[in-house]
Every structure is written in structure tokens, then in C-alpha cells.
PDB file of C-alpha atoms in Angstrom:
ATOM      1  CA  UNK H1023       0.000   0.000   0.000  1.00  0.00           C
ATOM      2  CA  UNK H1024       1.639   3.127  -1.640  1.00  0.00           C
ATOM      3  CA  UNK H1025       0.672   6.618  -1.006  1.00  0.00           C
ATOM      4  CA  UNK H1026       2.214   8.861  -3.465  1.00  0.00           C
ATOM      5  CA  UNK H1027       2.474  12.625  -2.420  1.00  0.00           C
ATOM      6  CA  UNK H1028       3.524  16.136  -4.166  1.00  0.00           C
ATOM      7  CA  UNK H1029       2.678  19.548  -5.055  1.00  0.00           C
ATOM      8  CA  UNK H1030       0.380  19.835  -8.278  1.00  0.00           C
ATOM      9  CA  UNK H1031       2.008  19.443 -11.575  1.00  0.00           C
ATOM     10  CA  UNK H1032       4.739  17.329 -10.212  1.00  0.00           C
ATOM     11  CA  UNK H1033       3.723  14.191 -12.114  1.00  0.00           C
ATOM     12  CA  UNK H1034       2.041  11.931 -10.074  1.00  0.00           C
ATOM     13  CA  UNK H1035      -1.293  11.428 -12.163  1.00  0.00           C
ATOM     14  CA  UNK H1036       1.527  10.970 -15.202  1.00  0.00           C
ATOM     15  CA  UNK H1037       2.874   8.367 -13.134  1.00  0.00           C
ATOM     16  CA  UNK H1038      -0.135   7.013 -12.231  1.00  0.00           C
ATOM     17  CA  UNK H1039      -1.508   6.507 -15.780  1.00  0.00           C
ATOM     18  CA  UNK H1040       2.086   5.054 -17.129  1.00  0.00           C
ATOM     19  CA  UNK H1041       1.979   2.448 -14.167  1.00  0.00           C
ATOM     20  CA  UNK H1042      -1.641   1.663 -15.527  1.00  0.00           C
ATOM     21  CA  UNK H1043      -0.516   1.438 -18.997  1.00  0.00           C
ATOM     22  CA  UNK H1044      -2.501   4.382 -19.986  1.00  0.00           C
ATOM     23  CA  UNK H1045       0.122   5.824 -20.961  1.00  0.00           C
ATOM     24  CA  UNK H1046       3.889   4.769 -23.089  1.00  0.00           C
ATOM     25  CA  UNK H1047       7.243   5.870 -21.253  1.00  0.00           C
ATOM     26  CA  UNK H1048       9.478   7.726 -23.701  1.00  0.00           C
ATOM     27  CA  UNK H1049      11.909   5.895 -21.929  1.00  0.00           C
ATOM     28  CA  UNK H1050      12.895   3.450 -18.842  1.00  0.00           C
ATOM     29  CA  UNK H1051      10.645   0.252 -18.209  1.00  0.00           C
ATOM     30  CA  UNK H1052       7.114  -0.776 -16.349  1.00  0.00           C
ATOM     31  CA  UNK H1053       7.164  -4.612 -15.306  1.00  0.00           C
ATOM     32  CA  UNK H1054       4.266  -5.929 -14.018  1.00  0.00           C
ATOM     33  CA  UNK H1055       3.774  -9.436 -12.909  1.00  0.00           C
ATOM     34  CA  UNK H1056       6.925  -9.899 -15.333  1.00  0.00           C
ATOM     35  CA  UNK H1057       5.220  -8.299 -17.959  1.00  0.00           C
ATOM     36  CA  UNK H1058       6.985  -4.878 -19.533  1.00  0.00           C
ATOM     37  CA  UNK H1059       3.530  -3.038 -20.056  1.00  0.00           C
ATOM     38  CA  UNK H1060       5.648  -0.006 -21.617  1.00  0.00           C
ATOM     39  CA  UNK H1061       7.201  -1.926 -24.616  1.00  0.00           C
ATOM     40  CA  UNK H1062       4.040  -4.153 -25.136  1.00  0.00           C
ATOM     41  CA  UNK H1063       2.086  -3.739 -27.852  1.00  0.00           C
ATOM     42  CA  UNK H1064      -1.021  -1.481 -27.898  1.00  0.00           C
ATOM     43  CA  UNK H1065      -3.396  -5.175 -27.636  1.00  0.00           C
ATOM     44  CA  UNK H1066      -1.616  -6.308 -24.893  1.00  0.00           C
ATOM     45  CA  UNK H1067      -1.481  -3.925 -22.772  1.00  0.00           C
ATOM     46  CA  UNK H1068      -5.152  -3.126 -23.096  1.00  0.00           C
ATOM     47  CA  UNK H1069      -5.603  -6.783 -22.435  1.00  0.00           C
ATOM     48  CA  UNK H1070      -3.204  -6.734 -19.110  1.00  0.00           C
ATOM     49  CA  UNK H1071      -5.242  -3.246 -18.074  1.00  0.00           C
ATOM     50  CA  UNK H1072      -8.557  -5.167 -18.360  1.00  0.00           C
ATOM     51  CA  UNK H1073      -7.523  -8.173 -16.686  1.00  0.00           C
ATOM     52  CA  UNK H1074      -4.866  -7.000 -13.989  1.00  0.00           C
ATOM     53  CA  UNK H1075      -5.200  -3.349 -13.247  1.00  0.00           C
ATOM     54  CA  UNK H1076      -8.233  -1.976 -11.432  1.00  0.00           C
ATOM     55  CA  UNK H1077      -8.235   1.959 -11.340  1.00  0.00           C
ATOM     56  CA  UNK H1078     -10.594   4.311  -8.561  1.00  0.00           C
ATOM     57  CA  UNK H1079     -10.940   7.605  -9.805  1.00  0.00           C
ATOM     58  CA  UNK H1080     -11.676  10.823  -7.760  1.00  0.00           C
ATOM     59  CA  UNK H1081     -14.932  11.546  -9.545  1.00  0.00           C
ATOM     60  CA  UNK H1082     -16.640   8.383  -9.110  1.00  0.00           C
ATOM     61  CA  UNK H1083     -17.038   7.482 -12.766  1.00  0.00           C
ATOM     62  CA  UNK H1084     -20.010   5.447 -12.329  1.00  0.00           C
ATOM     63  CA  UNK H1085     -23.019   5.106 -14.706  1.00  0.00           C
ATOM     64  CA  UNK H1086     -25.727   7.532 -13.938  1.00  0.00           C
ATOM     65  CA  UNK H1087     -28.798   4.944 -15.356  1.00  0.00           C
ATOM     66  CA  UNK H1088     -27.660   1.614 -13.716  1.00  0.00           C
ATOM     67  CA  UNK H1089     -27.098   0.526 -10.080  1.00  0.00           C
ATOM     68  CA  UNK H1090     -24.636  -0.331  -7.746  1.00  0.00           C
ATOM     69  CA  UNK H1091     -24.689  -3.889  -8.801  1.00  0.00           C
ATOM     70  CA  UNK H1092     -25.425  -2.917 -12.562  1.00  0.00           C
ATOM     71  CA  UNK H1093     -22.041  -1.082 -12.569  1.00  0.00           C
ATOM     72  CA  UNK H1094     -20.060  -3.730 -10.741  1.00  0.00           C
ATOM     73  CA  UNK H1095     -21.439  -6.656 -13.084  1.00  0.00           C
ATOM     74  CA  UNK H1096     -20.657  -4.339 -15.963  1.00  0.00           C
ATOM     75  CA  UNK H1097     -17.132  -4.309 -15.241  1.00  0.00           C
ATOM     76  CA  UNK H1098     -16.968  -8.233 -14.437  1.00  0.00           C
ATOM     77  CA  UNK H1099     -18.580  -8.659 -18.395  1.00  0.00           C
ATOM     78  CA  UNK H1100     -16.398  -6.211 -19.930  1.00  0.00           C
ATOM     79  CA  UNK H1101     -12.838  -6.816 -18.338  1.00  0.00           C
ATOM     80  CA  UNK H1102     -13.594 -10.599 -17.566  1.00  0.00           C
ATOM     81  CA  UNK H1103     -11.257 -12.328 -15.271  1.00  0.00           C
ATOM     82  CA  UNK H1104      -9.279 -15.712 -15.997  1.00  0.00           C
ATOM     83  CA  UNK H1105      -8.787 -16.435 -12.653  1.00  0.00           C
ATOM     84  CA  UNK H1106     -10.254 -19.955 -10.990  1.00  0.00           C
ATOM     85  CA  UNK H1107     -11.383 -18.300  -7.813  1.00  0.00           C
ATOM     86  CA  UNK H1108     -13.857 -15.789  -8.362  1.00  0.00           C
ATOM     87  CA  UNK H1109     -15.475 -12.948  -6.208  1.00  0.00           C
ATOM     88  CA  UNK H1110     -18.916 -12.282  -6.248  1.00  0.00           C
ATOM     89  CA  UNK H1111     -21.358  -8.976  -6.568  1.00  0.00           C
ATOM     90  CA  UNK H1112     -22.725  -9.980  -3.369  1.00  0.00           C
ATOM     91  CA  UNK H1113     -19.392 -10.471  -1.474  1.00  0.00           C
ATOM     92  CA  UNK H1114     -17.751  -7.538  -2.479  1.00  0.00           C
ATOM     93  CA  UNK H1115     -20.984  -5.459  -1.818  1.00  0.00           C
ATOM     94  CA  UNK H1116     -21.110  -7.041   1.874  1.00  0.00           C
ATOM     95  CA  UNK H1117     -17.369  -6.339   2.483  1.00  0.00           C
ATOM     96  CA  UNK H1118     -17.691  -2.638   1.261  1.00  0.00           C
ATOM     97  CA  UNK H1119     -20.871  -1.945   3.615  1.00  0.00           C
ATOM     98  CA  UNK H1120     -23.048  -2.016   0.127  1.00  0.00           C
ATOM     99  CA  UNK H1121     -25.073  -4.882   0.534  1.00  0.00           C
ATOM    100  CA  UNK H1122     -28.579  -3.142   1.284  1.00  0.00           C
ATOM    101  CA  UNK H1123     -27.664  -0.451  -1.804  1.00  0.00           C
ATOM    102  CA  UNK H1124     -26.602  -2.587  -4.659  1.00  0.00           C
ATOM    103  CA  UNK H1125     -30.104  -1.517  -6.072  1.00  0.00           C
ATOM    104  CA  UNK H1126     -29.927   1.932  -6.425  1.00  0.00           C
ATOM    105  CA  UNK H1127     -28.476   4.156  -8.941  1.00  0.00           C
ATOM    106  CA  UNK H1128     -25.676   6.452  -8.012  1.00  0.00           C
ATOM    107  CA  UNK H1129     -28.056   9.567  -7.710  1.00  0.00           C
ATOM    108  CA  UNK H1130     -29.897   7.779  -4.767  1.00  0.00           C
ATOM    109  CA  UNK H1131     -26.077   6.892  -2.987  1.00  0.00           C
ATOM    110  CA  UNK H1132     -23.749   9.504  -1.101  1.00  0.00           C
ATOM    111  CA  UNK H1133     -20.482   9.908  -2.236  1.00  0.00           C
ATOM    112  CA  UNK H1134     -18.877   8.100  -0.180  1.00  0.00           C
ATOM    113  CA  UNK H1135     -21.157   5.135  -1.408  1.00  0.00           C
ATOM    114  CA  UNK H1136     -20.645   6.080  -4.882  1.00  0.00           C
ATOM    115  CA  UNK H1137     -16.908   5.797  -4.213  1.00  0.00           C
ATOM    116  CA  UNK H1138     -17.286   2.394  -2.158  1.00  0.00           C
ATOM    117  CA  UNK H1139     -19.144   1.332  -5.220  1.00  0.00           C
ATOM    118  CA  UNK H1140     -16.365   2.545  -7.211  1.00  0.00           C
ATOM    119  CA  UNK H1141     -14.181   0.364  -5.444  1.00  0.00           C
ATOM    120  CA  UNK H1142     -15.907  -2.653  -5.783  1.00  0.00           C
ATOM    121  CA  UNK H1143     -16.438  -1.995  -9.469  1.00  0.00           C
ATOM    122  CA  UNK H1144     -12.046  -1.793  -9.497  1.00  0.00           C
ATOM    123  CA  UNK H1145     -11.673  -5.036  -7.375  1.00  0.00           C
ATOM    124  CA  UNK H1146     -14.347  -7.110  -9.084  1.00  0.00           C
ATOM    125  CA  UNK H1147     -11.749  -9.013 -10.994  1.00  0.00           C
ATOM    126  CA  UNK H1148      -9.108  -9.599  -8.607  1.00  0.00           C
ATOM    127  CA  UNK H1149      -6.994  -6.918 -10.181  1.00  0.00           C
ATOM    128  CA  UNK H1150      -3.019  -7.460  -9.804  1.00  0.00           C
ATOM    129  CA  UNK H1151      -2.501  -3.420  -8.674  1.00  0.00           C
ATOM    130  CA  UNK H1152      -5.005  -1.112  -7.532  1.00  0.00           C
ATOM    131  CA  UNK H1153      -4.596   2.221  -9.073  1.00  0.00           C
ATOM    132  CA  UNK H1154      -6.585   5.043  -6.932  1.00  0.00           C
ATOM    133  CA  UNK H1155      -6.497   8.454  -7.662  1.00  0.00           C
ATOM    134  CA  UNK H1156      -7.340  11.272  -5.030  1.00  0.00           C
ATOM    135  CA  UNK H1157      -9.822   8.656  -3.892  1.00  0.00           C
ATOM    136  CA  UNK H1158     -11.095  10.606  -1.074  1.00  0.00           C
ATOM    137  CA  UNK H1159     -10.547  13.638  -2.634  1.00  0.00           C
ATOM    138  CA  UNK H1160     -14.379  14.180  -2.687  1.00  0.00           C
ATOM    139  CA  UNK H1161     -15.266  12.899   0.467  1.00  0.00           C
ATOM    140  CA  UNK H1162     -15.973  14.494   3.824  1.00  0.00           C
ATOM    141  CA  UNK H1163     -14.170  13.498   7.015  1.00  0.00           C
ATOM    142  CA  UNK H1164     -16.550  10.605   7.671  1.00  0.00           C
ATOM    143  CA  UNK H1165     -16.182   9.162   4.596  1.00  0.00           C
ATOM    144  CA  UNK H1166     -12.797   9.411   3.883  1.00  0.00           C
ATOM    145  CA  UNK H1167     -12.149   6.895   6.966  1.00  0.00           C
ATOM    146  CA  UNK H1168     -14.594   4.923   5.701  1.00  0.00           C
ATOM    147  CA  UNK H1169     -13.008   3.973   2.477  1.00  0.00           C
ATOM    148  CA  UNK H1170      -9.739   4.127   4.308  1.00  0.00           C
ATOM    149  CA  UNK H1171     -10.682   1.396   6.626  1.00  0.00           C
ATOM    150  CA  UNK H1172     -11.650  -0.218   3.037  1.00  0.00           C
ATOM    151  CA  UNK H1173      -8.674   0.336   1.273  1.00  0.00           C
ATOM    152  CA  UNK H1174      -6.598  -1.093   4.414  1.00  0.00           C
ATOM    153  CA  UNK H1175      -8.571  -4.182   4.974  1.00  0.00           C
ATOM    154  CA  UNK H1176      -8.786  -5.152   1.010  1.00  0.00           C
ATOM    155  CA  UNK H1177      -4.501  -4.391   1.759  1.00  0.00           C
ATOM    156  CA  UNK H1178      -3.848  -6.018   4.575  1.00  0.00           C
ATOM    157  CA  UNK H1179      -6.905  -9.025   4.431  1.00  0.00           C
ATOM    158  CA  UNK H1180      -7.062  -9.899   1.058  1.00  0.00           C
ATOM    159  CA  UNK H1181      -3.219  -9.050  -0.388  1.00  0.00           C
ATOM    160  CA  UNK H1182      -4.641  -6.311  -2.820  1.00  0.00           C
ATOM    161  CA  UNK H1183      -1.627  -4.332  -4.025  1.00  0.00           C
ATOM    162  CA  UNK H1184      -2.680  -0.398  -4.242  1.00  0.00           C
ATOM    163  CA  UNK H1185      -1.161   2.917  -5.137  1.00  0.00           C
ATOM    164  CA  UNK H1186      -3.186   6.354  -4.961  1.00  0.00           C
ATOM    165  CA  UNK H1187      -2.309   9.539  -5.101  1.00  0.00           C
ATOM    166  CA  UNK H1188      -3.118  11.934  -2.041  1.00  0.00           C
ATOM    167  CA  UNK H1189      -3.025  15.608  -1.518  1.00  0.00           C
ATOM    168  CA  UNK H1190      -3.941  14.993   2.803  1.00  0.00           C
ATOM    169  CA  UNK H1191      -0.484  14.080   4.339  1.00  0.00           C
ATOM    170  CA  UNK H1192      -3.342  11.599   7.068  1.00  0.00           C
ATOM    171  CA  UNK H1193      -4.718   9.793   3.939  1.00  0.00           C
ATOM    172  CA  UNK H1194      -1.557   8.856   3.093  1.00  0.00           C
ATOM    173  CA  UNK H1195      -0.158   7.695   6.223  1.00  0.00           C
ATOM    174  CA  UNK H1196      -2.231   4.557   5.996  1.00  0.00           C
ATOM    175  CA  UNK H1197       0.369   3.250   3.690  1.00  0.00           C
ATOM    176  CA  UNK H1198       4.050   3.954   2.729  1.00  0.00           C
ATOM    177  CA  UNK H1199       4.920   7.398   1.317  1.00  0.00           C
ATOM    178  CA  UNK H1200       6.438   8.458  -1.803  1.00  0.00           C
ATOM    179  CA  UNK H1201       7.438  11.752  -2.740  1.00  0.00           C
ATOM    180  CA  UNK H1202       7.378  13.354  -6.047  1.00  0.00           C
ATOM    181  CA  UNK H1203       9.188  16.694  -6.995  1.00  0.00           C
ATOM    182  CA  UNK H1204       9.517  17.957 -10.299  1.00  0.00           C
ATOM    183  CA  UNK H1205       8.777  14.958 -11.899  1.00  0.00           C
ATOM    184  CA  UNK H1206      10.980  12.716  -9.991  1.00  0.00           C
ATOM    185  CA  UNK H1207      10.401  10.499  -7.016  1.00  0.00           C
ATOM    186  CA  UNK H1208      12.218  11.393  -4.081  1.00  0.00           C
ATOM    187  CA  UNK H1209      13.719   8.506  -2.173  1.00  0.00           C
ATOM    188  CA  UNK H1210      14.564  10.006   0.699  1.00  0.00           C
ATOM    189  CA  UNK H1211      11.868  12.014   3.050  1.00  0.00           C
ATOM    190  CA  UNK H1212      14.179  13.944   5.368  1.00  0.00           C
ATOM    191  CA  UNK H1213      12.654  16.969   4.841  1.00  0.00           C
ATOM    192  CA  UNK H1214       9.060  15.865   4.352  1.00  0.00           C
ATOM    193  CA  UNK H1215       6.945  16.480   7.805  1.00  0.00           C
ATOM    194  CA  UNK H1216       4.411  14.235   7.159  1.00  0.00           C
ATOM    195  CA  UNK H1217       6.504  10.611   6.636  1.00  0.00           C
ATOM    196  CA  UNK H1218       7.594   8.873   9.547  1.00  0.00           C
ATOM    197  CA  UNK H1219      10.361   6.026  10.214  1.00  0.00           C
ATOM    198  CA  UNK H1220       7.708   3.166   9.455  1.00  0.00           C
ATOM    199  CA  UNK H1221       6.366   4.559   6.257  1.00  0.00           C
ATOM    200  CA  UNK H1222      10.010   5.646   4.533  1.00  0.00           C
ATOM    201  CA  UNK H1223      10.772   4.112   1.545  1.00  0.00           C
TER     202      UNK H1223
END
């Protein structure tokens, strides 16, 4: 669990999106899961996105006409998942708090269900890496510890591998920090207030 932090325009969502394979580096190399996602072809790394990389965006994202469990099972037929073990709409809904509001539609949820929704709709399929960005951005106190306590458990219960981006030095502290700075991570945090012994890189 990777929190990466820095002033705006630094690079982070750049990062973000190259680690996600939204993006080609000009140069250098992204493995995943052995897999260099950079040098891949276009095909393949759409293919790898859709089957190992689950992404939470700071906006929600989520379609305005179906439900909670419309836009989960949406993402399960579109990105499909090759793995034996599978997790189910109703599991996923029940971990995330969800399970009496996979029938509405995102205009009758909050926003912090919207983005708990989100969540589920990113994890669906098992995803290798979890790619969140500014996930609480939108969220009020209250919230924001809710999907914390999400993004921790689905961390430290269930293996998931996630990096998000975070403007609020407390979101981040729930995982280690890195520090970006002109378009360059920073791998030492000396002079950052907000990382502590336990969460230097």
C-alpha cells in the first residue's frame, strides 16, 4: 500500500496513468507481474489493463442509469477475469458496507457510497494493482475513513496491491509514502513532515 504525495504538476497522475498502462514511457521500463507493459504492444497492454489493473478515480465514474450492482457486473462482463477463484457482486458489496444499496443508482447513494461502489467496481476481478487516484478527494471526514478502513482491509486481508495519489499528508499515512518533486520520485523524506520512520521508503 503506496501513497504517493507532491505539489500539483509534479507528475504523479503521469505516473499514475504510465503504471496503468494508460500511458507509453518515452523511456525506462514498467514490469508488471513480469510483464513490460511499456514496450508491449497497444493489444496487450489493453488486455493486461482489463484483466490486472483496477483503477478508482476521484470523480466516481459510475453510470448515472444503472445501479450499484449494474455497474459492478458491468465491469466483471467487460474486463472478464481468468482467474479460478472468483469474487462475487454480493461479497464484495457485503465487504464494502453495500449490501442493502446494490439496487440503487448512483443519484440515490452519497459519495462516499458512490466511491465504495467505485471500489468494488475496481476489485471485481481480482486486479493485480489497484490504481486510486485522489480517492477521497471528494469525500468528507466521515467518509474518507470509511473507504480508508476499506482500502486497508482489502490491503492487509485480502493481499490487494494499491497505489493512490493523495493531496492529505493523514490519507496517506495509511500506507508507505512516496514523494514526487519535479517529476521525480524522491527517495529520501528527510525533509518531508508528514513521513515517519515506518512509512520511509
Amino acid at each position: 500500500l503506496v501513497a504517493i504525495m507532491g505539489p500539483s504538476g509534479c507528475g504523479k497522475s503521469t505516473l499514475l496513468h504510465l503504471m496503468g498502462g494508460l500511458l507509453r514511457p518515452s523511456s525506462g521500463r514498467i514490469h508488471i507481474e513480469g510483464v513490460d507493459i511499456g514496450a508491449s504492444s497497444d493489444y496487450v497492454r489493453t488486455e493486461f489493463r482489463r484483466r490486472r489493473i483496477g483503477f478508482v478515480f476521484q470523480g466516481y465514474n459510475l453510470l448515472p442509469t444503472l445501479t450499484a450492482r449494474g455497474n459492478i457486473e458491468l465491469a466483471r462482463s467487460i474486463y472478464g477475469n481468468d482467474r479460478r477463484e472468483e469474487t462475487s457482486v454480493q461479497q464484495i458489496l457485503t465487504l464494502l458496507g453495500l449490501h442493502d444499496k446494490m439496487d440503487h443508482k448512483p443519484s440515490e447513494l452519497s459519495g462516499g457510497e458512490q466511491q465504495r461502489v467505485a471500489i468494488a467496481r475496481a476489485v471485481i476481478n481480482s486486479p493485480s494493482l489497484l490504481l486510486a487516484d485522489e480517492p477521497t478527494g471528494n469525500l468528507d471526514s466521515e467518509n474518507t475513513k470509511k473507504v480508508l478502513e476499506i482500502l486497508k482491509k482489502l490491503n492487509q486481508e485480502y493481499g490487494q496491491t494499491i497505489i493512490m495519489i493523495t493531496h492529505d499528508p493523514e490519507v496517506a499515512s495509511i500506507g508507505r509514502i512516496v514523494e514526487m518533486r519535479d517529476g521525480r520520485v524522491l527517495n529520501r523524506f528527510q525533509n518531508s513532515y508528514y513521513a515517519t520512520e515506518e512509512n520511509r521508503l
